[in-house]
Structures are given as C-alpha cells and as structure tokens.
Amino acid sequence: MSPDDPTPAAEQDPPAATRILEAACELIAAEGIEEVRIARVAQRAGASTSLVHHYFSTREDLLEQALVHSFEQAGDERFGDGDGAGGGDAARGGSALDALAAAIRESLPYPGRQEREWVLWVELWIRAVREPG
C-alpha cells in the first residue's frame, strides 16, 4: 500500500519479473518452446523487450527461470509455501489413503493451470533430451 494507492500491495499487479515468467510459461505451454521469443513474451506480459532483458539476460535464462517458476508455483499450490496454507491430506491429519488419493489427483493433468504445467514441463524435458548441456 502506498500513500497514493490505498490498495494493499498483495492486491496490486504482480511484479514485472513474475508477469514475464507467467507469460513465458503460458507461451511455452500454448505454442511450444521453440516458438517462444523475447518479443512475444514481452508483448504478452505487457512489458518492453528491454525490461525482459533487464531481468533475463538471454532467452535461455528466461526459459530456465520459467521452469523454476513453474515448479515453485506448483509446489506452493500443492504443498504450501511454509505459511501453513498448503500441505497434503496426511500432513493435515488425514489418513495415508487420503494422502495417496491426493498424490494421484496431483499427478493427473486436469484442465487449467495443472494442464499448462504438464505441457510446459514436457516441452522442457524434451528439449533437455534433444539439446543436452
């Protein structure tokens, strides 16, 4: 919250780097990793290419950080980020069967963000095999 903007910081737009990473993740999942270009990521994020290069020195750096971002987001959504908001059923006092059912649910690419994550990760894994090192 700032003096000029009474909206709490948590409700304001995400930081530029986060918007850029989200845009990169969306493009990778929608069009494939080979189609991702800095200019298209910038356009989708509502940023300039200069701003993208400010945060990510190369396309490879952007793609790597997009994968890290996706993994962190998935982990936070599924297991919490240390604030007690997430966690599996067993961690909340459920049975082992509840925990197994939750793990299976999380392993399926349901439509929406989870499906996007699956496509993103598969794209990046395939690229890692085709272009090792």
mmCIF file of N, CA and C in Angstrom:
data_model
loop_
_atom_site.group_PDB
_atom_site.id
_atom_site.type_symbol
_atom_site.label_atom_id
_atom_site.label_comp_id
_atom_site.label_asym_id
_atom_site.label_seq_id
_atom_site.Cartn_x
_atom_site.Cartn_y
_atom_site.Cartn_z
ATOM 1 N N MET A 1 0.857 -1.169 0.000
ATOM 2 C CA MET A 1 0.000 0.000 0.000
ATOM 3 C C MET A 1 0.903 1.231 0.000
ATOM 4 N N SER A 2 0.598 2.185 -0.856
ATOM 5 C CA SER A 2 1.348 3.435 -0.904
ATOM 6 C C SER A 2 0.410 4.582 -0.553
ATOM 7 N N PRO A 3 0.970 5.763 -0.250
ATOM 8 C CA PRO A 3 0.108 6.893 0.082
ATOM 9 C C PRO A 3 -0.829 7.261 -1.073
ATOM 10 N N ASP A 4 -0.362 7.080 -2.317
ATOM 11 C CA ASP A 4 -1.170 7.433 -3.484
ATOM 12 C C ASP A 4 -2.142 6.333 -3.886
ATOM 13 N N ASP A 5 -1.884 5.117 -3.451
ATOM 14 C CA ASP A 5 -2.719 3.976 -3.851
ATOM 15 C C ASP A 5 -3.097 3.189 -2.603
ATOM 16 N N PRO A 6 -4.350 3.291 -2.152
ATOM 17 C CA PRO A 6 -4.761 2.612 -0.923
ATOM 18 C C PRO A 6 -4.922 1.101 -1.070
ATOM 19 N N THR A 7 -4.748 0.559 -2.289
ATOM 20 C CA THR A 7 -4.878 -0.879 -2.489
ATOM 21 C C THR A 7 -3.716 -1.584 -1.799
ATOM 22 N N PRO A 8 -3.986 -2.579 -0.961
ATOM 23 C CA PRO A 8 -2.885 -3.314 -0.331
ATOM 24 C C PRO A 8 -1.964 -3.910 -1.386
ATOM 25 N N ALA A 9 -0.676 -3.985 -1.083
ATOM 26 C CA ALA A 9 0.316 -4.479 -2.031
ATOM 27 C C ALA A 9 -0.036 -5.860 -2.560
ATOM 28 N N ALA A 10 -0.604 -6.707 -1.722
ATOM 29 C CA ALA A 10 -0.938 -8.070 -2.136
ATOM 30 C C ALA A 10 -2.002 -8.085 -3.230
ATOM 31 N N GLU A 11 -2.796 -7.019 -3.335
ATOM 32 C CA GLU A 11 -3.863 -6.965 -4.333
ATOM 33 C C GLU A 11 -3.434 -6.234 -5.597
ATOM 34 N N GLN A 12 -2.244 -5.620 -5.608
ATOM 35 C CA GLN A 12 -1.764 -4.914 -6.779
ATOM 36 C C GLN A 12 -1.234 -5.913 -7.798
ATOM 37 N N ASP A 13 -0.939 -5.412 -8.984
ATOM 38 C CA ASP A 13 -0.389 -6.267 -10.031
ATOM 39 C C ASP A 13 0.890 -6.936 -9.544
ATOM 40 N N PRO A 14 1.143 -8.153 -10.047
ATOM 41 C CA PRO A 14 2.383 -8.831 -9.658
ATOM 42 C C PRO A 14 3.597 -8.084 -10.213
ATOM 43 N N PRO A 15 4.754 -8.291 -9.611
ATOM 44 C CA PRO A 15 5.972 -7.635 -10.098
ATOM 45 C C PRO A 15 6.236 -7.986 -11.563
ATOM 46 N N ALA A 16 6.973 -7.120 -12.232
ATOM 47 C CA ALA A 16 7.244 -7.303 -13.660
ATOM 48 C C ALA A 16 7.894 -8.653 -13.950
ATOM 49 N N ALA A 17 8.876 -9.047 -13.152
ATOM 50 C CA ALA A 17 9.557 -10.323 -13.408
ATOM 51 C C ALA A 17 8.576 -11.489 -13.340
ATOM 52 N N THR A 18 7.644 -11.438 -12.414
ATOM 53 C CA THR A 18 6.644 -12.502 -12.291
ATOM 54 C C THR A 18 5.709 -12.504 -13.493
ATOM 55 N N ARG A 19 5.293 -11.329 -13.931
ATOM 56 C CA ARG A 19 4.433 -11.249 -15.128
ATOM 57 C C ARG A 19 5.152 -11.819 -16.345
ATOM 58 N N ILE A 20 6.433 -11.525 -16.457
ATOM 59 C CA ILE A 20 7.222 -12.019 -17.585
ATOM 60 C C ILE A 20 7.339 -13.535 -17.526
ATOM 61 N N LEU A 21 7.616 -14.080 -16.350
ATOM 62 C CA LEU A 21 7.719 -15.538 -16.203
ATOM 63 C C LEU A 21 6.394 -16.218 -16.504
ATOM 64 N N GLU A 22 5.299 -15.645 -16.021
ATOM 65 C CA GLU A 22 3.976 -16.213 -16.305
ATOM 66 C C GLU A 22 3.697 -16.195 -17.804
ATOM 67 N N ALA A 23 4.045 -15.099 -18.463
ATOM 68 C CA ALA A 23 3.837 -15.001 -19.908
ATOM 69 C C ALA A 23 4.666 -16.047 -20.642
ATOM 70 N N ALA A 24 5.902 -16.240 -20.219
ATOM 71 C CA ALA A 24 6.753 -17.253 -20.848
ATOM 72 C C ALA A 24 6.163 -18.644 -20.652
ATOM 73 N N CYS A 25 5.704 -18.941 -19.454
ATOM 74 C CA CYS A 25 5.093 -20.246 -19.177
ATOM 75 C C CYS A 25 3.861 -20.461 -20.049
ATOM 76 N N GLU A 26 3.035 -19.443 -20.172
ATOM 77 C CA GLU A 26 1.824 -19.555 -20.991
ATOM 78 C C GLU A 26 2.170 -19.820 -22.450
ATOM 79 N N LEU A 27 3.179 -19.112 -22.968
ATOM 80 C CA LEU A 27 3.564 -19.300 -24.366
ATOM 81 C C LEU A 27 4.185 -20.667 -24.610
ATOM 82 N N ILE A 28 5.023 -21.121 -23.699
ATOM 83 C CA ILE A 28 5.621 -22.451 -23.856
ATOM 84 C C ILE A 28 4.525 -23.499 -23.924
ATOM 85 N N ALA A 29 3.582 -23.414 -23.009
ATOM 86 C CA ALA A 29 2.506 -24.410 -22.958
ATOM 87 C C ALA A 29 1.580 -24.307 -24.167
ATOM 88 N N ALA A 30 1.316 -23.104 -24.635
ATOM 89 C CA ALA A 30 0.354 -22.915 -25.724
ATOM 90 C C ALA A 30 0.941 -23.197 -27.100
ATOM 91 N N GLU A 31 2.215 -22.853 -27.291
ATOM 92 C CA GLU A 31 2.762 -22.897 -28.646
ATOM 93 C C GLU A 31 4.029 -23.717 -28.788
ATOM 94 N N GLY A 32 4.590 -24.190 -27.700
ATOM 95 C CA GLY A 32 5.824 -24.965 -27.766
ATOM 96 C C GLY A 32 7.038 -24.093 -27.505
ATOM 97 N N ILE A 33 8.038 -24.695 -26.943
ATOM 98 C CA ILE A 33 9.217 -23.951 -26.502
ATOM 99 C C ILE A 33 9.979 -23.312 -27.656
ATOM 100 N N GLU A 34 9.978 -23.960 -28.811
ATOM 101 C CA GLU A 34 10.724 -23.428 -29.947
ATOM 102 C C GLU A 34 10.105 -22.153 -30.505
ATOM 103 N N GLU A 35 8.849 -21.912 -30.208
ATOM 104 C CA GLU A 35 8.160 -20.721 -30.709
ATOM 105 C C GLU A 35 8.288 -19.519 -29.776
ATOM 106 N N VAL A 36 8.861 -19.714 -28.613
ATOM 107 C CA VAL A 36 8.949 -18.628 -27.628
ATOM 108 C C VAL A 36 10.056 -17.659 -28.029
ATOM 109 N N ARG A 37 9.682 -16.398 -28.151
ATOM 110 C CA ARG A 37 10.614 -15.323 -28.472
ATOM 111 C C ARG A 37 10.464 -14.231 -27.419
ATOM 112 N N ILE A 38 11.570 -13.563 -27.152
ATOM 113 C CA ILE A 38 11.575 -12.493 -26.149
ATOM 114 C C ILE A 38 10.492 -11.452 -26.461
ATOM 115 N N ALA A 39 10.382 -11.057 -27.716
ATOM 116 C CA ALA A 39 9.407 -10.027 -28.086
ATOM 117 C C ALA A 39 7.976 -10.484 -27.807
ATOM 118 N N ARG A 40 7.688 -11.746 -28.060
ATOM 119 C CA ARG A 40 6.334 -12.254 -27.827
ATOM 120 C C ARG A 40 6.048 -12.361 -26.333
ATOM 121 N N VAL A 41 7.056 -12.754 -25.562
ATOM 122 C CA VAL A 41 6.887 -12.812 -24.104
ATOM 123 C C VAL A 41 6.626 -11.402 -23.573
ATOM 124 N N ALA A 42 7.413 -10.447 -24.042
ATOM 125 C CA ALA A 42 7.240 -9.060 -23.597
ATOM 126 C C ALA A 42 5.837 -8.561 -23.920
ATOM 127 N N GLN A 43 5.394 -8.812 -25.136
ATOM 128 C CA GLN A 43 4.058 -8.368 -25.539
ATOM 129 C C GLN A 43 2.988 -8.983 -24.646
ATOM 130 N N ARG A 44 3.094 -10.284 -24.409
ATOM 131 C CA ARG A 44 2.088 -10.976 -23.597
ATOM 132 C C ARG A 44 2.104 -10.479 -22.152
ATOM 133 N N ALA A 45 3.287 -10.111 -21.655
ATOM 134 C CA ALA A 45 3.426 -9.641 -20.270
ATOM 135 C C ALA A 45 3.099 -8.157 -20.126
ATOM 136 N N GLY A 46 2.891 -7.476 -21.242
ATOM 137 C CA GLY A 46 2.648 -6.036 -21.176
ATOM 138 C C GLY A 46 3.901 -5.276 -20.792
ATOM 139 N N ALA A 47 5.040 -5.751 -21.295
ATOM 140 C CA ALA A 47 6.329 -5.156 -20.952
ATOM 141 C C ALA A 47 7.115 -4.892 -22.237
ATOM 142 N N SER A 48 8.209 -4.182 -22.104
ATOM 143 C CA SER A 48 9.096 -3.952 -23.245
ATOM 144 C C SER A 48 10.132 -5.070 -23.300
ATOM 145 N N THR A 49 10.740 -5.244 -24.473
ATOM 146 C CA THR A 49 11.807 -6.245 -24.573
ATOM 147 C C THR A 49 12.988 -5.837 -23.696
ATOM 148 N N SER A 50 13.203 -4.538 -23.537
ATOM 149 C CA SER A 50 14.288 -4.070 -22.661
ATOM 150 C C SER A 50 14.064 -4.521 -21.226
ATOM 151 N N LEU A 51 12.817 -4.469 -20.783
ATOM 152 C CA LEU A 51 12.519 -4.902 -19.416
ATOM 153 C C LEU A 51 12.743 -6.406 -19.268
ATOM 154 N N VAL A 52 12.353 -7.169 -20.274
ATOM 155 C CA VAL A 52 12.599 -8.619 -20.223
ATOM 156 C C VAL A 52 14.095 -8.873 -20.104
ATOM 157 N N HIS A 53 14.900 -8.171 -20.930
ATOM 158 C CA HIS A 53 16.357 -8.353 -20.876
ATOM 159 C C HIS A 53 16.956 -7.831 -19.570
ATOM 160 N N HIS A 54 16.287 -6.902 -18.928
ATOM 161 C CA HIS A 54 16.757 -6.422 -17.624
ATOM 162 C C HIS A 54 16.740 -7.565 -16.601
ATOM 163 N N TYR A 55 15.698 -8.378 -16.651
ATOM 164 C CA TYR A 55 15.558 -9.476 -15.699
ATOM 165 C C TYR A 55 16.204 -10.771 -16.180
ATOM 166 N N PHE A 56 16.228 -10.988 -17.479
ATOM 167 C CA PHE A 56 16.716 -12.256 -18.041
ATOM 168 C C PHE A 56 17.673 -11.927 -19.181
ATOM 169 N N SER A 57 18.959 -12.223 -18.977
ATOM 170 C CA SER A 57 19.973 -11.778 -19.930
ATOM 171 C C SER A 57 19.854 -12.447 -21.297
ATOM 172 N N THR A 58 19.357 -13.671 -21.329
ATOM 173 C CA THR A 58 19.219 -14.390 -22.595
ATOM 174 C C THR A 58 17.887 -15.127 -22.634
ATOM 175 N N ARG A 59 17.538 -15.582 -23.802
ATOM 176 C CA ARG A 59 16.328 -16.398 -23.966
ATOM 177 C C ARG A 59 16.455 -17.671 -23.135
ATOM 178 N N GLU A 60 17.643 -18.256 -23.145
ATOM 179 C CA GLU A 60 17.872 -19.480 -22.373
ATOM 180 C C GLU A 60 17.662 -19.232 -20.885
ATOM 181 N N ASP A 61 18.136 -18.108 -20.398
ATOM 182 C CA ASP A 61 17.942 -17.748 -18.989
ATOM 183 C C ASP A 61 16.449 -17.613 -18.682
ATOM 184 N N LEU A 62 15.716 -16.968 -19.569
ATOM 185 C CA LEU A 62 14.271 -16.815 -19.390
ATOM 186 C C LEU A 62 13.584 -18.174 -19.350
ATOM 187 N N LEU A 63 13.931 -19.069 -20.273
ATOM 188 C CA LEU A 63 13.302 -20.390 -20.311
ATOM 189 C C LEU A 63 13.622 -21.188 -19.048
ATOM 190 N N GLU A 64 14.875 -21.113 -18.610
ATOM 191 C CA GLU A 64 15.265 -21.825 -17.382
ATOM 192 C C GLU A 64 14.501 -21.288 -16.178
ATOM 193 N N GLN A 65 14.434 -19.968 -16.061
ATOM 194 C CA GLN A 65 13.732 -19.372 -14.927
ATOM 195 C C GLN A 65 12.223 -19.614 -15.000
ATOM 196 N N ALA A 66 11.686 -19.741 -16.216
ATOM 197 C CA ALA A 66 10.261 -20.064 -16.362
ATOM 198 C C ALA A 66 9.980 -21.447 -15.789
ATOM 199 N N LEU A 67 10.866 -22.394 -16.046
ATOM 200 C CA LEU A 67 10.687 -23.738 -15.494
ATOM 201 C C LEU A 67 10.774 -23.705 -13.973
ATOM 202 N N VAL A 68 11.766 -23.015 -13.444
ATOM 203 C CA VAL A 68 11.910 -22.895 -11.989
ATOM 204 C C VAL A 68 10.651 -22.254 -11.397
ATOM 205 N N HIS A 69 10.181 -21.196 -12.027
ATOM 206 C CA HIS A 69 8.966 -20.506 -11.567
ATOM 207 C C HIS A 69 7.782 -21.465 -11.551
ATOM 208 N N SER A 70 7.635 -22.236 -12.615
ATOM 209 C CA SER A 70 6.523 -23.182 -12.703
ATOM 210 C C SER A 70 6.599 -24.229 -11.594
ATOM 211 N N PHE A 71 7.790 -24.765 -11.358
ATOM 212 C CA PHE A 71 7.951 -25.755 -10.288
ATOM 213 C C PHE A 71 7.639 -25.144 -8.922
ATOM 214 N N GLU A 72 8.116 -23.923 -8.687
ATOM 215 C CA GLU A 72 7.849 -23.267 -7.402
ATOM 216 C C GLU A 72 6.360 -23.014 -7.212
ATOM 217 N N GLN A 73 5.698 -22.536 -8.262
ATOM 218 C CA GLN A 73 4.260 -22.291 -8.179
ATOM 219 C C GLN A 73 3.508 -23.586 -7.894
ATOM 220 N N ALA A 74 3.875 -24.636 -8.597
ATOM 221 C CA ALA A 74 3.201 -25.926 -8.403
ATOM 222 C C ALA A 74 3.411 -26.426 -6.978
ATOM 223 N N GLY A 75 4.627 -26.297 -6.476
ATOM 224 C CA GLY A 75 4.906 -26.731 -5.114
ATOM 225 C C GLY A 75 4.128 -25.934 -4.085
ATOM 226 N N ASP A 76 4.078 -24.613 -4.283
ATOM 227 C CA ASP A 76 3.329 -23.763 -3.357
ATOM 228 C C ASP A 76 1.845 -24.111 -3.366
ATOM 229 N N GLU A 77 1.301 -24.345 -4.562
ATOM 230 C CA GLU A 77 -0.127 -24.659 -4.665
ATOM 231 C C GLU A 77 -0.457 -26.014 -4.050
ATOM 232 N N ARG A 78 0.434 -26.965 -4.222
ATOM 233 C CA ARG A 78 0.142 -28.320 -3.776
ATOM 234 C C ARG A 78 0.529 -28.581 -2.328
ATOM 235 N N PHE A 79 1.655 -28.009 -1.913
ATOM 236 C CA PHE A 79 2.200 -28.380 -0.613
ATOM 237 C C PHE A 79 2.383 -27.209 0.333
ATOM 238 N N GLY A 80 2.014 -26.023 -0.088
ATOM 239 C CA GLY A 80 2.160 -24.850 0.763
ATOM 240 C C GLY A 80 3.533 -24.244 0.616
ATOM 241 N N ASP A 81 3.655 -23.019 1.076
ATOM 242 C CA ASP A 81 4.926 -22.307 0.964
ATOM 243 C C ASP A 81 5.509 -21.988 2.335
ATOM 244 N N GLY A 82 5.177 -22.813 3.285
ATOM 245 C CA GLY A 82 5.721 -22.604 4.615
ATOM 246 C C GLY A 82 4.817 -21.788 5.516
ATOM 247 N N ASP A 83 3.695 -21.294 4.970
ATOM 248 C CA ASP A 83 2.805 -20.480 5.796
ATOM 249 C C ASP A 83 1.608 -21.263 6.311
ATOM 250 N N GLY A 84 1.625 -22.574 6.065
ATOM 251 C CA GLY A 84 0.536 -23.410 6.547
ATOM 252 C C GLY A 84 -0.655 -23.457 5.621
ATOM 253 N N ALA A 85 -0.567 -22.794 4.461
ATOM 254 C CA ALA A 85 -1.709 -22.740 3.550
ATOM 255 C C ALA A 85 -1.886 -24.010 2.746
ATOM 256 N N GLY A 86 -0.820 -24.754 2.556
ATOM 257 C CA GLY A 86 -0.921 -25.961 1.728
ATOM 258 C C GLY A 86 -0.654 -27.187 2.561
ATOM 259 N N GLY A 87 -0.277 -28.222 1.876
ATOM 260 C CA GLY A 87 0.066 -29.454 2.567
ATOM 261 C C GLY A 87 -0.868 -30.554 2.171
ATOM 262 N N GLY A 88 -0.346 -31.757 2.179
ATOM 263 C CA GLY A 88 -1.148 -32.910 1.798
ATOM 264 C C GLY A 88 -2.126 -33.293 2.878
ATOM 265 N N ASP A 89 -3.033 -34.209 2.534
ATOM 266 C CA ASP A 89 -4.044 -34.660 3.487
ATOM 267 C C ASP A 89 -3.416 -35.289 4.725
ATOM 268 N N ALA A 90 -2.359 -36.072 4.530
ATOM 269 C CA ALA A 90 -1.712 -36.708 5.678
ATOM 270 C C ALA A 90 -1.075 -35.658 6.588
ATOM 271 N N ALA A 91 -0.515 -34.605 5.974
ATOM 272 C CA ALA A 91 0.097 -33.542 6.768
ATOM 273 C C ALA A 91 -0.946 -32.804 7.600
ATOM 274 N N ARG A 92 -2.205 -32.823 7.165
ATOM 275 C CA ARG A 92 -3.273 -32.153 7.901
ATOM 276 C C ARG A 92 -4.011 -33.123 8.805
ATOM 277 N N GLY A 93 -3.459 -34.303 9.007
ATOM 278 C CA GLY A 93 -4.088 -35.246 9.909
ATOM 279 C C GLY A 93 -4.934 -36.290 9.211
ATOM 280 N N GLY A 94 -4.935 -36.317 7.877
ATOM 281 C CA GLY A 94 -5.690 -37.322 7.139
ATOM 282 C C GLY A 94 -4.955 -38.655 7.146
ATOM 283 N N SER A 95 -5.598 -39.645 6.586
ATOM 284 C CA SER A 95 -5.004 -40.981 6.549
ATOM 285 C C SER A 95 -4.005 -41.097 5.402
ATOM 286 N N ALA A 96 -3.252 -42.183 5.426
ATOM 287 C CA ALA A 96 -2.322 -42.465 4.335
ATOM 288 C C ALA A 96 -3.086 -42.636 3.028
ATOM 289 N N LEU A 97 -4.276 -43.215 3.102
ATOM 290 C CA LEU A 97 -5.107 -43.379 1.908
ATOM 291 C C LEU A 97 -5.515 -42.013 1.349
ATOM 292 N N ASP A 98 -5.842 -41.074 2.228
ATOM 293 C CA ASP A 98 -6.166 -39.713 1.790
ATOM 294 C C ASP A 98 -4.960 -39.074 1.100
ATOM 295 N N ALA A 99 -3.782 -39.286 1.683
ATOM 296 C CA ALA A 99 -2.560 -38.727 1.102
ATOM 297 C C ALA A 99 -2.282 -39.341 -0.266
ATOM 298 N N LEU A 100 -2.492 -40.645 -0.399
ATOM 299 C CA LEU A 100 -2.296 -41.316 -1.683
ATOM 300 C C LEU A 100 -3.283 -40.786 -2.719
ATOM 301 N N ALA A 101 -4.536 -40.635 -2.333
ATOM 302 C CA ALA A 101 -5.549 -40.107 -3.253
ATOM 303 C C ALA A 101 -5.181 -38.690 -3.699
ATOM 304 N N ALA A 102 -4.689 -37.881 -2.774
ATOM 305 C CA ALA A 102 -4.280 -36.516 -3.118
ATOM 306 C C ALA A 102 -3.093 -36.538 -4.075
ATOM 307 N N ALA A 103 -2.134 -37.428 -3.843
ATOM 308 C CA ALA A 103 -0.968 -37.532 -4.723
ATOM 309 C C ALA A 103 -1.385 -37.945 -6.130
ATOM 310 N N ILE A 104 -2.326 -38.859 -6.227
ATOM 311 C CA ILE A 104 -2.814 -39.290 -7.543
ATOM 312 C C ILE A 104 -3.516 -38.133 -8.241
ATOM 313 N N ARG A 105 -4.358 -37.405 -7.513
ATOM 314 C CA ARG A 105 -5.043 -36.244 -8.104
ATOM 315 C C ARG A 105 -4.039 -35.231 -8.646
ATOM 316 N N GLU A 106 -2.974 -35.010 -7.899
ATOM 317 C CA GLU A 106 -1.971 -34.031 -8.312
ATOM 318 C C GLU A 106 -1.135 -34.522 -9.484
ATOM 319 N N SER A 107 -1.171 -35.820 -9.753
ATOM 320 C CA SER A 107 -0.384 -36.390 -10.841
ATOM 321 C C SER A 107 -1.126 -36.397 -12.167
ATOM 322 N N LEU A 108 -2.375 -35.999 -12.164
ATOM 323 C CA LEU A 108 -3.181 -36.011 -13.382
ATOM 324 C C LEU A 108 -3.263 -34.603 -13.966
ATOM 325 N N PRO A 109 -3.122 -34.490 -15.275
ATOM 326 C CA PRO A 109 -3.148 -33.156 -15.894
ATOM 327 C C PRO A 109 -4.562 -32.626 -16.109
ATOM 328 N N TYR A 110 -5.212 -32.197 -15.026
ATOM 329 C CA TYR A 110 -6.551 -31.621 -15.134
ATOM 330 C C TYR A 110 -6.499 -30.325 -15.942
ATOM 331 N N PRO A 111 -7.575 -29.992 -16.653
ATOM 332 C CA PRO A 111 -7.603 -28.749 -17.433
ATOM 333 C C PRO A 111 -7.322 -27.532 -16.551
ATOM 334 N N GLY A 112 -6.701 -26.540 -17.140
ATOM 335 C CA GLY A 112 -6.370 -25.321 -16.419
ATOM 336 C C GLY A 112 -4.889 -25.240 -16.138
ATOM 337 N N ARG A 113 -4.557 -24.648 -15.001
ATOM 338 C CA ARG A 113 -3.147 -24.421 -14.662
ATOM 339 C C ARG A 113 -2.362 -25.730 -14.583
ATOM 340 N N GLN A 114 -2.963 -26.772 -14.035
ATOM 341 C CA GLN A 114 -2.252 -28.038 -13.895
ATOM 342 C C GLN A 114 -1.909 -28.618 -15.271
ATOM 343 N N GLU A 115 -2.831 -28.521 -16.211
ATOM 344 C CA GLU A 115 -2.560 -28.998 -17.570
ATOM 345 C C GLU A 115 -1.447 -28.161 -18.206
ATOM 346 N N ARG A 116 -1.498 -26.852 -18.002
ATOM 347 C CA ARG A 116 -0.452 -25.975 -18.531
ATOM 348 C C ARG A 116 0.912 -26.382 -17.993
ATOM 349 N N GLU A 117 0.977 -26.684 -16.698
ATOM 350 C CA GLU A 117 2.242 -27.104 -16.101
ATOM 351 C C GLU A 117 2.759 -28.376 -16.754
ATOM 352 N N TRP A 118 1.868 -29.331 -16.956
ATOM 353 C CA TRP A 118 2.277 -30.587 -17.593
ATOM 354 C C TRP A 118 2.882 -30.331 -18.964
ATOM 355 N N VAL A 119 2.190 -29.561 -19.781
ATOM 356 C CA VAL A 119 2.669 -29.285 -21.138
ATOM 357 C C VAL A 119 4.003 -28.553 -21.078
ATOM 358 N N LEU A 120 4.104 -27.567 -20.206
ATOM 359 C CA LEU A 120 5.339 -26.809 -20.047
ATOM 360 C C LEU A 120 6.496 -27.728 -19.679
ATOM 361 N N TRP A 121 6.297 -28.559 -18.672
ATOM 362 C CA TRP A 121 7.378 -29.428 -18.217
ATOM 363 C C TRP A 121 7.772 -30.431 -19.285
ATOM 364 N N VAL A 122 6.803 -31.012 -19.975
ATOM 365 C CA VAL A 122 7.121 -31.976 -21.034
ATOM 366 C C VAL A 122 7.907 -31.285 -22.144
ATOM 367 N N GLU A 123 7.500 -30.080 -22.525
ATOM 368 C CA GLU A 123 8.243 -29.316 -23.536
ATOM 369 C C GLU A 123 9.705 -29.138 -23.108
ATOM 370 N N LEU A 124 9.912 -28.757 -21.872
ATOM 371 C CA LEU A 124 11.273 -28.508 -21.403
ATOM 372 C C LEU A 124 12.069 -29.802 -21.240
ATOM 373 N N TRP A 125 11.415 -30.871 -20.821
ATOM 374 C CA TRP A 125 12.117 -32.154 -20.700
ATOM 375 C C TRP A 125 12.544 -32.665 -22.076
ATOM 376 N N ILE A 126 11.668 -32.540 -23.059
ATOM 377 C CA ILE A 126 12.012 -32.975 -24.413
ATOM 378 C C ILE A 126 13.195 -32.163 -24.928
ATOM 379 N N ARG A 127 13.170 -30.883 -24.677
ATOM 380 C CA ARG A 127 14.277 -30.031 -25.116
ATOM 381 C C ARG A 127 15.581 -30.438 -24.431
ATOM 382 N N ALA A 128 15.507 -30.792 -23.171
ATOM 383 C CA ALA A 128 16.711 -31.210 -22.451
ATOM 384 C C ALA A 128 17.316 -32.466 -23.068
ATOM 385 N N VAL A 129 16.481 -33.364 -23.545
ATOM 386 C CA VAL A 129 16.976 -34.588 -24.180
ATOM 387 C C VAL A 129 17.572 -34.270 -25.549
ATOM 388 N N ARG A 130 16.923 -33.396 -26.292
ATOM 389 C CA ARG A 130 17.380 -33.061 -27.645
ATOM 390 C C ARG A 130 18.607 -32.165 -27.641
ATOM 391 N N GLU A 131 18.725 -31.330 -26.628
ATOM 392 C CA GLU A 131 19.835 -30.378 -26.557
ATOM 393 C C GLU A 131 20.522 -30.469 -25.196
ATOM 394 N N PRO A 132 21.185 -31.598 -24.902
ATOM 395 C CA PRO A 132 21.819 -31.740 -23.584
ATOM 396 C C PRO A 132 22.951 -30.724 -23.395
ATOM 397 N N GLY A 133 23.141 -30.366 -22.128
ATOM 398 C CA GLY A 133 24.244 -29.495 -21.749
ATOM 399 C C GLY A 133 23.981 -28.106 -22.093
#
